[in-house]
Short mmCIF file of C-alpha atoms in Angstrom, two decimals:
data_model
loop_
_atom_site.label_atom_id
_atom_site.label_comp_id
_atom_site.label_asym_id
_atom_site.label_seq_id
_atom_site.Cartn_x
_atom_site.Cartn_y
_atom_site.Cartn_z
CA MET U 1 -24.40 39.99 11.00
CA SER U 2 -26.11 40.17 7.64
CA PRO U 3 -28.72 42.93 7.21
CA THR U 4 -32.38 41.96 7.18
CA ASP U 5 -35.64 43.67 6.35
CA GLY U 6 -36.33 46.53 8.74
CA ASP U 7 -32.68 47.25 9.54
CA ALA U 8 -31.60 50.84 9.22
CA PHE U 9 -29.46 51.39 6.15
CA THR U 10 -26.62 53.42 7.62
CA ALA U 11 -22.88 53.74 7.19
CA ALA U 12 -22.41 51.53 10.26
CA SER U 13 -24.69 48.76 8.98
CA LEU U 14 -23.01 48.88 5.57
CA ASN U 15 -19.57 48.64 7.15
CA GLY U 16 -20.86 45.76 9.29
CA ALA U 17 -22.06 43.87 6.25
CA PHE U 18 -18.67 44.27 4.55
CA ALA U 19 -16.99 43.11 7.76
CA ASP U 20 -19.08 39.94 7.67
CA LEU U 21 -18.09 39.40 4.05
CA LYS U 22 -14.42 39.89 4.92
CA ALA U 23 -14.65 37.41 7.79
CA ASP U 24 -16.13 34.75 5.51
CA VAL U 25 -13.32 35.12 2.97
CA ASP U 26 -10.46 35.56 5.43
CA GLU U 27 -11.47 32.62 7.62
CA ALA U 28 -12.68 30.14 5.02
CA PRO U 29 -13.65 26.83 6.67
CA GLY U 30 -12.42 23.46 5.47
CA SER U 31 -15.75 22.89 3.75
CA ALA U 32 -14.88 25.79 1.43
CA ILE U 33 -12.02 23.77 -0.04
CA GLU U 34 -12.99 21.51 -2.91
CA PRO U 35 -12.48 17.83 -2.07
CA SER U 36 -9.42 16.34 -3.82
CA SER U 37 -8.36 19.81 -4.94
CA LEU U 38 -4.84 19.60 -3.49
CA SER U 39 -2.30 17.77 -5.64
CA TRP U 40 1.40 17.08 -5.09
CA LEU U 41 2.05 20.56 -6.49
CA HIS U 42 0.41 22.06 -3.39
CA LEU U 43 1.97 19.80 -0.81
CA PRO U 44 5.35 19.54 0.84
CA PRO U 45 7.56 16.45 0.45
CA LEU U 46 7.82 13.72 3.07
CA VAL U 47 11.55 13.06 2.84
CA GLY U 48 13.70 15.92 4.12
CA GLU U 49 16.99 14.87 2.62
CA ASP U 50 17.79 18.44 1.63
CA GLU U 51 17.45 19.47 5.27
CA LEU U 52 20.30 17.33 6.53
CA GLY U 53 22.65 20.21 5.96
CA ALA U 54 26.39 20.50 5.66
CA GLY U 55 28.38 17.49 6.68
CA SER U 56 26.06 14.95 5.14
CA ALA U 57 28.16 12.04 3.96
CA PRO U 58 28.51 9.80 2.15
CA GLY U 59 24.90 10.12 1.10
CA ILE U 60 21.53 8.96 2.15
CA ALA U 61 21.89 5.39 1.02
CA VAL U 62 24.98 3.27 1.31
CA SER U 63 25.76 -0.03 -0.32
CA GLY U 64 28.97 -1.87 0.20
CA GLY U 65 30.61 -5.17 0.90
CA LEU U 66 32.19 -5.52 -2.51
CA ASN U 67 35.67 -6.42 -1.41
CA GLY U 68 35.21 -9.81 0.09
CA GLU U 69 34.41 -11.12 3.48
CA HIS U 70 35.27 -9.16 6.58
CA ASP U 71 35.53 -10.65 10.02
CA TYR U 72 34.38 -9.08 13.27
CA THR U 73 35.73 -10.41 16.53
CA ALA U 74 34.15 -7.85 18.84
CA VAL U 75 32.19 -9.55 21.57
CA TYR U 76 28.53 -8.94 22.19
CA ASP U 77 28.01 -5.65 24.07
CA THR U 78 31.04 -3.98 22.52
CA PHE U 79 30.16 -4.16 18.80
CA ALA U 80 32.32 -2.91 15.94
CA PRO U 81 31.28 -0.67 13.05
CA VAL U 82 30.78 -2.52 9.78
CA THR U 83 32.85 -1.62 6.74
CA ASP U 84 33.86 -3.35 3.56
CA GLY U 85 37.35 -1.95 3.88
CA VAL U 86 36.51 1.11 1.78
CA THR U 87 32.93 2.17 2.40
CA PRO U 88 31.63 2.09 5.95
CA ALA U 89 28.01 1.27 6.58
CA LEU U 90 27.58 4.78 7.87
CA VAL U 91 25.49 7.87 7.13
CA THR U 92 26.39 11.16 8.82
CA PHE U 93 24.78 14.61 8.74
CA ALA U 94 24.52 17.89 10.61
CA PRO U 95 23.14 17.27 14.13
CA LEU U 96 19.36 16.95 14.44
CA ASP U 97 17.36 17.30 17.63
CA LEU U 98 14.33 15.17 16.81
CA ASP U 99 12.61 16.33 19.99
CA ALA U 100 12.96 19.96 18.95
CA ASN U 101 11.85 19.26 15.38
CA THR U 102 15.09 20.62 13.95
CA ARG U 103 14.49 21.76 10.38
CA GLY U 104 11.16 19.94 10.42
CA ILE U 105 12.70 16.46 10.73
CA THR U 106 11.03 14.28 13.35
CA ALA U 107 12.15 10.77 12.44
CA LEU U 108 14.74 8.75 10.53
CA LEU U 109 13.58 5.72 8.57
CA VAL U 110 16.36 3.14 8.57
CA LEU U 111 16.47 0.06 6.37
CA CYS U 112 19.41 -2.31 6.47
CA ASN U 113 20.26 -5.68 4.98
CA VAL U 114 23.45 -7.59 5.60
CA GLU U 115 24.65 -10.98 4.44
CA VAL U 116 26.22 -13.13 7.13
CA VAL U 117 28.69 -15.53 5.57
CA ARG U 118 29.44 -17.38 8.74
CA ALA U 119 29.24 -17.06 12.48
CA HIS U 120 31.69 -19.60 13.64
CA GLU U 121 34.26 -20.75 16.09
CA ASP U 122 37.57 -21.18 14.31
CA ASN U 123 38.73 -23.97 16.52
CA ALA U 124 35.47 -25.81 16.87
CA GLY U 125 36.21 -29.47 17.39
CA ALA U 126 34.47 -32.29 15.67
CA GLY U 127 31.05 -32.90 17.09
CA GLU U 128 30.88 -29.68 19.09
CA PRO U 129 27.40 -28.20 19.18
CA GLU U 130 26.43 -24.89 17.64
CA LYS U 131 27.01 -22.19 20.21
CA PHE U 132 27.62 -18.91 18.46
CA ALA U 133 25.76 -16.30 16.45
CA ALA U 134 26.40 -13.14 14.53
CA ALA U 135 24.99 -10.14 16.38
CA LEU U 136 23.97 -7.11 14.31
CA ARG U 137 22.39 -3.82 15.28
CA ILE U 138 21.79 -0.22 14.28
CA ALA U 139 23.44 2.59 16.26
CA TYR U 140 23.05 6.34 16.13
CA ARG U 141 25.58 9.05 16.95
CA ASP U 142 24.73 11.39 19.81
CA GLY U 143 26.61 14.62 19.23
CA LEU U 144 29.66 14.03 17.07
CA SER U 145 31.34 11.08 18.75
CA ASN U 146 29.12 9.14 21.11
CA TRP U 147 27.61 6.09 19.41
CA LYS U 148 24.59 4.48 21.04
CA GLY U 149 23.23 1.08 20.00
CA ILE U 150 19.49 0.54 19.66
CA ALA U 151 18.71 -2.67 21.50
CA ARG U 152 15.50 -3.42 19.68
CA THR U 153 17.34 -3.53 16.34
CA GLU U 154 19.58 -6.40 17.40
CA ARG U 155 19.41 -9.40 15.10
CA PHE U 156 21.09 -12.75 15.61
CA VAL U 157 22.08 -15.21 12.87
CA SER U 158 23.50 -18.55 13.85
CA GLY U 159 25.74 -20.84 11.90
CA ASP U 160 26.33 -24.53 12.19
CA ALA U 161 29.78 -26.04 12.07
CA ASP U 162 30.04 -29.34 10.31
CA PRO U 163 30.22 -31.91 13.10
CA SER U 164 32.60 -33.98 11.05
CA ALA U 165 35.15 -31.24 10.51
CA THR U 166 36.65 -28.18 12.12
CA GLY U 167 35.53 -24.69 11.31
CA ASN U 168 36.36 -22.58 8.29
CA ALA U 169 35.34 -25.18 5.76
CA SER U 170 33.29 -24.06 2.80
CA TYR U 171 30.19 -25.74 4.15
CA ASP U 172 30.39 -23.66 7.30
CA LYS U 173 29.30 -20.72 5.19
CA VAL U 174 25.61 -20.06 5.64
CA TYR U 175 25.12 -16.84 3.62
CA LYS U 176 22.15 -15.81 5.74
CA ASP U 177 20.45 -12.48 5.20
CA ALA U 178 19.62 -10.32 8.19
CA ALA U 179 17.08 -7.53 7.76
CA ILE U 180 16.65 -4.56 10.10
CA ARG U 181 13.92 -1.94 9.79
CA GLU U 182 13.73 0.88 12.28
CA ILE U 183 12.17 4.29 12.88
CA ILE U 184 14.49 6.45 14.96
CA ASP U 185 12.37 9.11 16.62
CA VAL U 186 12.24 11.00 19.88
CA ASP U 187 11.15 7.85 21.69
CA VAL U 188 14.58 6.42 20.85
CA THR U 189 16.79 9.48 21.12
CA GLY U 190 15.13 11.57 23.83
CA SER U 191 16.94 14.88 23.89
CA ASP U 192 20.03 13.56 22.10
CA SER U 193 21.37 15.40 19.08
CA VAL U 194 21.56 12.82 16.26
CA SER U 195 24.26 13.17 13.62
CA GLY U 196 24.75 9.71 12.17
CA VAL U 197 23.47 6.16 11.73
CA ARG U 198 25.60 3.06 11.24
CA LEU U 199 25.52 -0.73 11.20
CA GLU U 200 27.46 -2.57 13.90
CA ALA U 201 28.43 -6.22 14.29
CA ALA U 202 29.65 -8.52 17.02
CA PHE U 203 29.36 -12.15 17.91
CA ALA U 204 27.45 -13.71 20.74
CA ASP U 205 28.47 -17.02 22.25
CA ARG U 206 26.68 -19.09 24.77
CA LEU U 207 29.77 -20.69 26.21
CA SER U 208 32.99 -19.27 27.55
CA GLY U 209 35.98 -19.45 25.27
CA ALA U 210 38.94 -17.61 23.88
CA ILE U 211 37.57 -14.51 22.19
CA ALA U 212 39.93 -14.70 19.27
CA THR U 213 38.49 -18.01 18.19
CA PHE U 214 35.06 -16.56 17.47
CA GLU U 215 34.24 -14.62 14.37
CA THR U 216 31.35 -13.12 12.52
CA SER U 217 32.02 -12.85 8.80
CA LEU U 218 29.95 -10.45 6.74
CA PHE U 219 29.84 -9.96 3.02
CA ARG U 220 27.27 -7.69 1.40
CA TYR U 221 25.26 -4.98 3.02
CA ASN U 222 23.15 -1.99 2.12
CA LEU U 223 21.98 0.73 4.45
CA THR U 224 19.34 3.37 3.74
CA VAL U 225 18.50 6.33 5.98
CA LEU U 226 15.62 8.63 5.04
CA PRO U 227 14.87 11.71 7.20
CA LEU U 228 11.12 12.22 7.46
CA PHE U 229 9.26 15.50 7.92
CA GLY U 230 6.66 15.59 10.64
CA GLU U 231 5.06 17.61 13.35
CA LYS U 232 6.25 17.51 16.90
CA SER U 233 3.64 15.59 18.85
CA MET V 1 -1.40 36.77 0.74
CA PRO V 2 -2.74 38.82 3.67
CA ASP V 3 -6.38 39.34 4.55
CA ILE V 4 -8.71 41.75 2.76
CA THR V 5 -8.39 45.46 3.51
CA PHE V 6 -11.41 47.16 2.00
CA ALA V 7 -10.83 50.12 -0.25
CA HIS V 8 -13.44 52.25 1.46
CA THR V 9 -14.96 52.67 4.90
CA PHE V 10 -18.33 54.42 5.00
CA THR V 11 -18.70 57.42 7.31
CA SER V 12 -21.94 58.54 8.89
CA GLY V 13 -23.12 61.88 7.47
CA ALA V 14 -21.11 61.61 4.26
CA ALA V 15 -22.91 61.43 0.94
CA ALA V 16 -23.42 57.82 -0.14
CA ASP V 17 -21.46 56.97 -3.31
CA PRO V 18 -22.48 53.72 -5.02
CA ALA V 19 -19.03 53.53 -6.65
CA ASN V 20 -17.45 53.06 -3.22
CA ALA V 21 -19.76 50.15 -2.48
CA MET V 22 -18.89 48.71 -5.89
CA ARG V 23 -15.15 49.07 -5.25
CA ASN V 24 -15.53 47.23 -1.94
CA LEU V 25 -17.32 44.40 -3.70
CA TYR V 26 -15.06 44.07 -6.72
CA THR V 27 -11.73 45.70 -7.41
CA PRO V 28 -9.18 44.00 -9.67
CA TYR V 29 -5.82 44.45 -8.03
CA GLU V 30 -2.13 43.71 -8.16
CA GLY V 31 -0.10 43.61 -5.02
CA ALA V 32 0.02 42.06 -1.62
CA THR V 33 -3.19 43.33 -0.03
CA PRO V 34 -6.51 42.56 -1.72
CA PRO V 35 -8.99 45.49 -1.41
CA SER V 36 -12.11 43.42 -2.16
CA PRO V 37 -13.45 39.85 -2.19
CA GLU V 38 -12.27 39.60 -5.80
CA VAL V 39 -9.46 37.59 -4.21
CA ILE V 40 -11.76 34.55 -4.34
CA ASN V 41 -11.05 34.34 -8.09
CA GLY V 42 -7.97 32.18 -7.61
CA GLY V 43 -6.17 34.34 -5.08
CA LEU V 44 -6.89 32.54 -1.83
CA ASP V 45 -4.04 30.91 0.06
CA ASP V 46 -3.28 29.66 3.56
CA ASP V 47 -3.68 33.19 4.98
CA ASN V 48 -7.38 32.78 4.27
CA LEU V 49 -7.68 29.69 6.47
CA PRO V 50 -8.55 29.88 10.16
CA ALA V 51 -6.16 28.65 12.80
CA GLY V 52 -6.13 24.89 13.32
CA ARG V 53 -6.27 21.95 10.94
CA VAL V 54 -8.99 22.48 8.38
CA ILE V 55 -7.28 20.58 5.54
CA THR V 56 -8.05 16.91 5.85
CA ARG V 57 -7.41 13.77 3.81
CA ARG V 58 -10.49 14.37 1.68
CA HIS V 59 -8.96 17.52 0.28
CA ILE V 60 -5.82 15.78 -0.96
CA GLN V 61 -5.62 13.88 -4.21
CA PRO V 62 -4.60 10.23 -4.02
CA ASP V 63 -0.86 9.66 -4.58
CA ALA V 64 -0.02 13.30 -3.74
CA PHE V 65 2.31 12.51 -0.83
CA ALA V 66 3.25 8.94 -1.60
CA MET V 67 2.41 6.02 -3.84
CA GLY V 68 2.81 2.30 -3.44
CA GLY V 69 1.94 -1.15 -4.64
CA GLU V 70 2.60 -4.82 -4.10
CA VAL V 71 2.52 -8.16 -5.89
CA GLY V 72 3.08 -11.65 -4.60
CA SER V 73 2.56 -15.32 -5.23
CA ASN V 74 2.67 -18.48 -3.17
CA ALA V 75 2.66 -21.17 -5.83
CA SER V 76 5.88 -23.19 -5.68
CA LEU V 77 8.07 -22.93 -8.78
CA ASP V 78 10.74 -25.44 -9.76
CA TYR V 79 13.79 -24.57 -11.83
CA PHE V 80 16.38 -27.03 -13.08
CA GLY V 81 20.04 -26.33 -13.54
CA GLU V 82 20.02 -27.58 -17.12
CA MET V 83 17.86 -24.57 -18.00
CA PHE V 84 20.79 -22.29 -17.26
CA GLU V 85 24.17 -22.09 -18.87
CA THR V 86 25.63 -19.88 -16.20
CA THR V 87 28.36 -20.82 -13.80
CA LEU V 88 27.83 -19.38 -10.37
CA SER V 89 30.22 -19.07 -7.51
CA ALA V 90 29.03 -19.33 -3.96
CA ASP V 91 30.37 -15.92 -3.02
CA GLY V 92 29.75 -14.09 -6.31
CA ILE V 93 33.31 -12.84 -6.55
CA SER V 94 35.60 -15.52 -7.90
CA THR V 95 33.30 -16.22 -10.85
CA ALA V 96 31.37 -13.44 -12.51
CA ASP V 97 27.70 -14.21 -12.88
CA THR V 98 26.39 -14.23 -16.42
CA THR V 99 23.66 -11.70 -15.87
CA ALA V 100 21.84 -12.64 -19.08
CA ASP V 101 21.11 -16.02 -17.55
CA PHE V 102 19.14 -14.53 -14.68
CA VAL V 103 15.42 -14.86 -15.33
CA PRO V 104 12.69 -12.76 -13.69
CA ILE V 105 10.70 -14.56 -11.01
CA PRO V 106 6.90 -14.50 -11.41
CA GLY V 107 5.24 -12.91 -8.41
CA ALA V 108 8.36 -11.00 -7.49
CA ASN V 109 8.46 -8.27 -10.15
CA VAL V 110 6.55 -5.00 -10.42
CA ALA V 111 6.06 -2.27 -13.02
CA LEU V 112 5.16 1.20 -11.82
CA HIS V 113 4.82 4.77 -13.04
CA VAL V 114 6.18 7.78 -11.19
CA PRO V 115 4.68 11.06 -12.46
CA TRP V 116 6.71 13.40 -10.27
CA PRO V 117 9.69 15.36 -11.62
CA SER V 118 12.94 13.46 -11.97
CA THR V 119 14.99 13.05 -8.79
CA GLU V 120 12.27 14.62 -6.64
CA PHE V 121 11.34 11.29 -5.08
CA TRP V 122 12.75 8.20 -3.44
CA LEU V 123 11.62 4.80 -4.61
CA MET V 124 11.84 2.12 -1.97
CA PHE V 125 11.51 -1.54 -2.81
CA SER V 126 11.27 -4.33 -0.29
CA TRP V 127 10.76 -8.00 -0.92
CA ASN V 128 10.46 -11.41 0.69
CA ILE V 129 11.39 -14.70 -0.88
CA SER V 130 12.35 -18.17 0.27
CA TRP V 131 13.93 -20.89 -1.80
CA LEU V 132 15.55 -24.31 -1.61
CA THR V 133 18.19 -26.17 -3.61
CA ASP V 134 19.73 -29.61 -3.65
CA GLY V 135 23.37 -28.61 -4.15
CA LYS V 136 25.69 -31.44 -3.16
CA ASP V 137 28.98 -29.67 -3.80
CA ALA V 138 30.36 -26.33 -2.76
CA GLY V 139 29.93 -24.98 -6.28
CA GLU V 140 26.29 -25.97 -6.64
CA VAL V 141 24.34 -22.88 -5.74
CA ALA V 142 21.21 -20.96 -6.66
CA ALA V 143 21.51 -17.18 -6.72
CA ILE V 144 18.83 -14.51 -6.62
CA ARG V 145 19.53 -10.89 -7.57
CA PHE V 146 17.54 -7.71 -7.48
CA GLY V 147 17.30 -6.03 -10.87
CA LEU V 148 16.03 -2.59 -11.81
CA ILE V 149 14.95 -1.24 -15.20
CA GLU V 150 14.81 2.55 -15.06
CA PRO V 151 12.78 4.70 -17.47
CA GLY V 152 14.31 4.55 -20.92
CA GLN V 153 16.28 1.38 -20.26
CA THR V 154 15.54 -2.02 -21.76
CA ALA V 155 17.59 -4.38 -19.59
CA PRO V 156 17.87 -4.73 -15.85
CA VAL V 157 20.75 -3.28 -13.91
CA PHE V 158 22.03 -5.53 -11.14
CA PHE V 159 23.72 -4.35 -8.00
CA SER V 160 26.69 -6.08 -6.44
CA SER V 161 25.29 -5.80 -2.93
CA GLN V 162 21.87 -7.14 -3.95
CA ARG V 163 22.65 -10.81 -4.39
CA ARG V 164 21.96 -13.76 -2.14
CA VAL V 165 22.69 -17.45 -2.61
CA ILE V 166 21.98 -20.83 -1.20
CA PRO V 167 25.32 -22.56 -0.95
CA GLN V 168 25.80 -26.28 -0.64
CA THR V 169 22.77 -27.74 1.14
CA ILE V 170 23.58 -31.43 1.19
CA ARG V 171 26.80 -32.93 2.43
CA SER V 172 28.18 -36.38 2.92
CA GLU V 173 28.38 -37.69 6.46
CA SER V 174 29.73 -41.18 7.03
CA GLY V 175 28.75 -42.07 3.51
CA ASN V 176 25.22 -40.72 3.82
CA LEU V 177 23.85 -37.55 2.28
CA VAL V 178 22.32 -35.26 4.90
CA TRP V 179 20.74 -31.84 4.77
CA ARG V 180 22.55 -28.92 6.34
CA ALA V 181 20.12 -27.41 8.77
CA SER V 182 21.29 -23.81 8.42
CA THR V 183 21.11 -23.66 4.63
CA LYS V 184 18.27 -26.04 3.97
CA GLN V 185 16.07 -23.12 3.11
CA GLN V 186 17.12 -19.54 2.50
CA ARG V 187 15.11 -16.40 3.10
CA TRP V 188 15.80 -12.90 1.86
CA ASN V 189 13.85 -9.91 3.15
CA GLY V 190 15.71 -7.30 1.15
CA HIS V 191 15.34 -3.65 0.32
CA HIS V 192 16.60 -1.15 -2.23
CA ALA V 193 16.25 2.65 -2.33
CA GLN V 194 16.69 4.66 -5.49
CA THR V 195 15.97 8.02 -7.02
CA GLY V 196 15.90 8.74 -10.74
CA ALA V 197 13.79 9.81 -13.68
CA SER V 198 10.03 10.13 -13.83
CA GLY V 199 8.32 7.50 -15.94
CA TRP V 200 7.91 3.77 -16.02
CA TRP V 201 10.07 1.59 -13.82
CA SER V 202 10.35 -2.17 -13.56
CA ALA V 203 11.96 -3.93 -10.66
CA GLY V 204 12.15 -7.36 -9.18
CA LEU V 205 14.00 -10.51 -8.36
CA TYR V 206 15.88 -12.67 -10.87
CA LEU V 207 17.09 -16.24 -10.48
CA ALA V 208 19.89 -18.33 -11.88
CA ALA V 209 20.62 -21.87 -10.75
CA ASP V 210 23.80 -23.89 -11.00
CA CYS V 211 22.52 -27.02 -9.30
CA THR V 212 20.18 -29.87 -10.10
CA GLN V 213 16.95 -28.32 -8.85
CA THR V 214 15.78 -25.15 -7.15
CA ARG V 215 12.34 -24.60 -5.66
CA LEU V 216 10.91 -21.17 -4.99
CA TYR V 217 8.30 -20.74 -2.29
CA ALA V 218 6.20 -17.75 -1.31
CA ARG V 219 7.52 -14.43 -2.56
CA SER V 220 6.34 -10.85 -2.77
CA ILE V 221 7.69 -7.43 -3.61
CA ARG V 222 6.35 -4.02 -2.72
CA TRP V 223 7.29 -0.48 -3.57
CA ALA V 224 6.70 2.96 -2.13
CA ALA V 225 7.50 6.32 -3.72
CA LEU V 226 8.05 9.23 -1.35
CA ARG V 227 8.54 12.79 -2.51
CA ARG V 228 11.82 14.30 -1.36
CA SER V 229 12.96 17.84 -0.83
CA VAL V 230 15.51 19.09 -3.33
CA PRO V 231 17.44 22.36 -3.51
CA LYS V 232 15.58 25.01 -5.48
#
């Protein structure tokens, strides 16, 4: 308490006044900070790429699909990892527990684009209706081997076979772009330990048929994974 | 920096020395523990804040954590194949694109300045565009590419994975020309992430057409710069 007129001027009151002064400096309120005084030099970054640790590969952003079309015959619900034959659409890193705020990381921002060349039935007969689609999704790795697909990232791109011809003709190629944007956080992973993110592909058909006759053909893709700092809610 | 520890504590019965009061008020110091409120002359840090969140948005300068911007346009634009000398392939592999023939698309290009130190940020671009062609043969396509001009460069760099096309859109059926439903109009909601040098960047979509006519519809591009942690 600050001294006022009439107070005794003693060692105790003097020490008390200094204690008040100390409290004001040591516990400065927010109003003591000048508005707009904090620049980027004062503040931490948002992207915690450096915190991914040993085992991060092949980097935070992956682009591929430079070696021609690749076909995926996995059926819907099984999915196959996407690769261009050399570079997989895959980012791996040291395991993160997003629920435990490992190394300050609380979420992974995932952006993915992939070009679907065709989603077709090889043996489609003339006049058969469209009945197939490329199925794409993002999956994360729980631990070091258990991949889990994220249902809400599933995207479907349909093709249309030329009714006047069988499949595989040049005009069956649709070159459709599929875009996936996702935040992987504790609501997705729960208590899982996340160590990778990848793109997966399959095909989905509405009619029964020989599996080998269905294909999803992909061409170009790019995948970006950015680990974001945050506070555990 | 820890809290203040005063240089002197006054004792009842001892002779009062004004110099001690002066030292408690102002003592220049070097070291970890400030002995007086002189620490307010530029020496305060987070140890001097109370528990809880006292730093709010009003304390932080704009663009300190992240920056961003966006442009767009919805006026239709028509391009004609005779404007271009390039020969495009539908898949972009069997025939190399002549990159010089790709022209920037109005409403789908941005210029931006990043003031942060080189490589200490990620730039993320995302865009939307839709377009239409009247290609009647397999080789008649219109291609759009994403191009990036980094600080110090004068020409765009194109990326092999950042290219989309409209292939043949019209085919002959029983002697009649009909539109292909799946390729009648193409959409690309793409993205690109990049780190690099501080300074001025330009980025956007470029078009080349190898067909009679191409029409661009609504398009936009946006960017966000996020500061990243780097080893020190």
